[in-house]
GROMACS .gro file of C-alpha atoms in nm:
model
  115
    1MET     CA    1   1.866  17.113  10.001
    2LYS     CA    2   1.710  16.778   9.993
    3HIS     CA    3   1.347  16.768  10.093
    4ARG     CA    4   1.254  16.478  10.335
    5THR     CA    5   0.909  16.331  10.351
    6PRO     CA    6   0.795  16.340  10.714
    7THR     CA    7   0.770  15.986  10.866
    8LEU     CA    8   0.465  15.907  11.057
    9HIS     CA    9   0.530  15.705  11.373
   10ILE     CA   10   0.233  15.519  11.516
   11SER     CA   11   0.259  15.353  11.851
   12THR     CA   12   0.069  15.023  11.865
   13ARG     CA   13   0.047  15.032  12.252
   14PRO     CA   14  -0.277  15.226  12.260
   15LEU     CA   15  -0.421  15.007  11.987
   16LEU     CA   16  -0.341  14.692  12.179
   17GLY     CA   17  -0.506  14.847  12.490
   18MET     CA   18  -0.817  14.935  12.295
   19ALA     CA   19  -0.828  14.585  12.139
   20ALA     CA   20  -0.799  14.426  12.476
   21ALA     CA   21  -1.064  14.649  12.623
   22SER     CA   22  -1.299  14.575  12.332
   23MET     CA   23  -1.242  14.196  12.368
   24ALA     CA   24  -1.327  14.229  12.747
   25VAL     CA   25  -1.651  14.400  12.667
   26LEU     CA   26  -1.740  14.140  12.409
   27MET     CA   27  -1.662  13.857  12.653
   28ALA     CA   28  -1.872  14.013  12.920
   29GLY     CA   29  -2.167  14.021  12.688
   30CYS     CA   30  -2.141  13.642  12.657
   31ALA     CA   31  -2.124  13.582  13.023
   32SER     CA   32  -2.433  13.443  13.195
   33ASN     CA   33  -2.588  13.666  13.456
   34GLY     CA   34  -2.864  13.432  13.544
   35MET     CA   35  -3.105  13.619  13.322
   36VAL     CA   36  -3.300  13.471  13.032
   37ALA     CA   37  -3.509  13.627  12.762
   38GLY     CA   38  -3.769  13.867  12.891
   39GLY     CA   39  -3.555  13.977  13.189
   40LYS     CA   40  -3.659  13.670  13.395
   41THR     CA   41  -3.407  13.493  13.613
   42ALA     CA   42  -3.302  13.140  13.502
   43PRO     CA   43  -3.430  12.853  13.718
   44PRO     CA   44  -3.186  12.709  13.959
   45ALA     CA   45  -2.991  12.399  13.853
   46ARG     CA   46  -3.167  12.079  13.945
   47GLN     CA   47  -3.019  11.825  14.179
   48LEU     CA   48  -2.854  11.507  14.037
   49GLN     CA   49  -3.105  11.218  14.042
   50VAL     CA   50  -2.888  10.903  14.027
   51CYS     CA   51  -3.039  10.573  13.934
   52HIS     CA   52  -3.066  10.293  14.179
   53ALA     CA   53  -3.191   9.970  14.010
   54GLU     CA   54  -3.191   9.742  14.313
   55PRO     CA   55  -3.517   9.866  14.478
   56VAL     CA   56  -3.719   9.822  14.161
   57GLN     CA   57  -3.617   9.469  14.070
   58ILE     CA   58  -3.960   9.346  14.218
   59TYR     CA   59  -4.117   9.492  13.897
   60ILE     CA   60  -3.964   9.232  13.669
   61GLY     CA   61  -4.246   9.052  13.511
   62HIS     CA   62  -4.490   9.342  13.528
   63ASN     CA   63  -4.640   9.495  13.219
   64THR     CA   64  -4.506   9.819  13.090
   65VAL     CA   65  -4.794  10.048  13.140
   66ALA     CA   66  -4.737  10.421  13.194
   67SER     CA   67  -4.838  10.429  13.565
   68THR     CA   68  -4.600  10.132  13.639
   69LEU     CA   69  -4.312  10.295  13.450
   70GLU     CA   70  -4.360  10.626  13.643
   71THR     CA   71  -4.358  10.437  13.973
   72ILE     CA   72  -4.047  10.243  13.868
   73ARG     CA   73  -3.878  10.568  13.769
   74GLN     CA   74  -3.956  10.743  14.100
   75LYS     CA   75  -3.859  10.447  14.321
   76SER     CA   76  -3.532  10.407  14.140
   77GLY     CA   77  -3.453  10.775  14.195
   78SER     CA   78  -3.390  10.815  13.826
   79TYR     CA   79  -3.437  11.135  13.631
   80LEU     CA   80  -3.481  10.953  13.305
   81LEU     CA   81  -3.632  10.618  13.203
   82ARG     CA   82  -3.576  10.439  12.872
   83VAL     CA   83  -3.779  10.145  12.754
   84LEU     CA   84  -3.600   9.901  12.520
   85ARG     CA   85  -3.701   9.573  12.372
   86GLU     CA   86  -3.475   9.269  12.428
   87GLY     CA   87  -3.196   9.293  12.171
   88GLN     CA   88  -3.291   9.642  12.052
   89PRO     CA   89  -2.998   9.858  11.957
   90ALA     CA   90  -2.934  10.152  12.196
   91THR     CA   91  -2.674  10.412  12.244
   92MET     CA   92  -2.395  10.284  12.469
   93ASP     CA   93  -2.345  10.618  12.650
   94TYR     CA   94  -2.377  10.568  13.019
   95ASN     CA   95  -2.609  10.809  13.195
   96GLN     CA   96  -2.609  10.772  13.577
   97GLU     CA   97  -2.953  10.937  13.590
   98ARG     CA   98  -3.123  10.695  13.351
   99LEU     CA   99  -3.298  10.363  13.424
  100ASN     CA  100  -3.323  10.119  13.127
  101VAL     CA  101  -3.633   9.909  13.134
  102ILE     CA  102  -3.590   9.594  12.911
  103THR     CA  103  -3.906   9.438  12.776
  104ASN     CA  104  -4.004   9.124  12.582
  105ASP     CA  105  -4.235   9.108  12.285
  106ALA     CA  106  -4.537   9.069  12.522
  107GLY     CA  107  -4.447   9.398  12.692
  108LYS     CA  108  -4.337   9.238  13.020
  109ILE     CA  109  -4.038   9.380  13.197
  110THR     CA  110  -3.743   9.135  13.184
  111ALA     CA  111  -3.466   9.349  13.322
  112LEU     CA  112  -3.408   9.687  13.497
  113ARG     CA  113  -3.063   9.839  13.496
  114CYS     CA  114  -2.903  10.182  13.525
  115GLY     CA  115  -2.724  10.356  13.246
   0.00000   0.00000   0.00000
């Protein structure tokens, strides 16, 4: 009589189910629930503040002092303001929420444009 070694049959179906369940739990842990560290809720998303350069063209020729720049930013509706010297290299990415204030060497505004 020949002795046979018992064969172990393992079904992978339960393992796949467990793997899928584990992955779902891990993914849920990465999902945002509006909470930040300390159990506080995250602030609501801010509204888009799109730049409109036309209303602030009257500031061409003015000095670039902080109070004037803030007034220009507010009146243009922009969220961001970037001051550049004429000919200064700058990133070419267009940001609809940014107003670019171009100045000369004397600190006078020579151009105002969105981007």
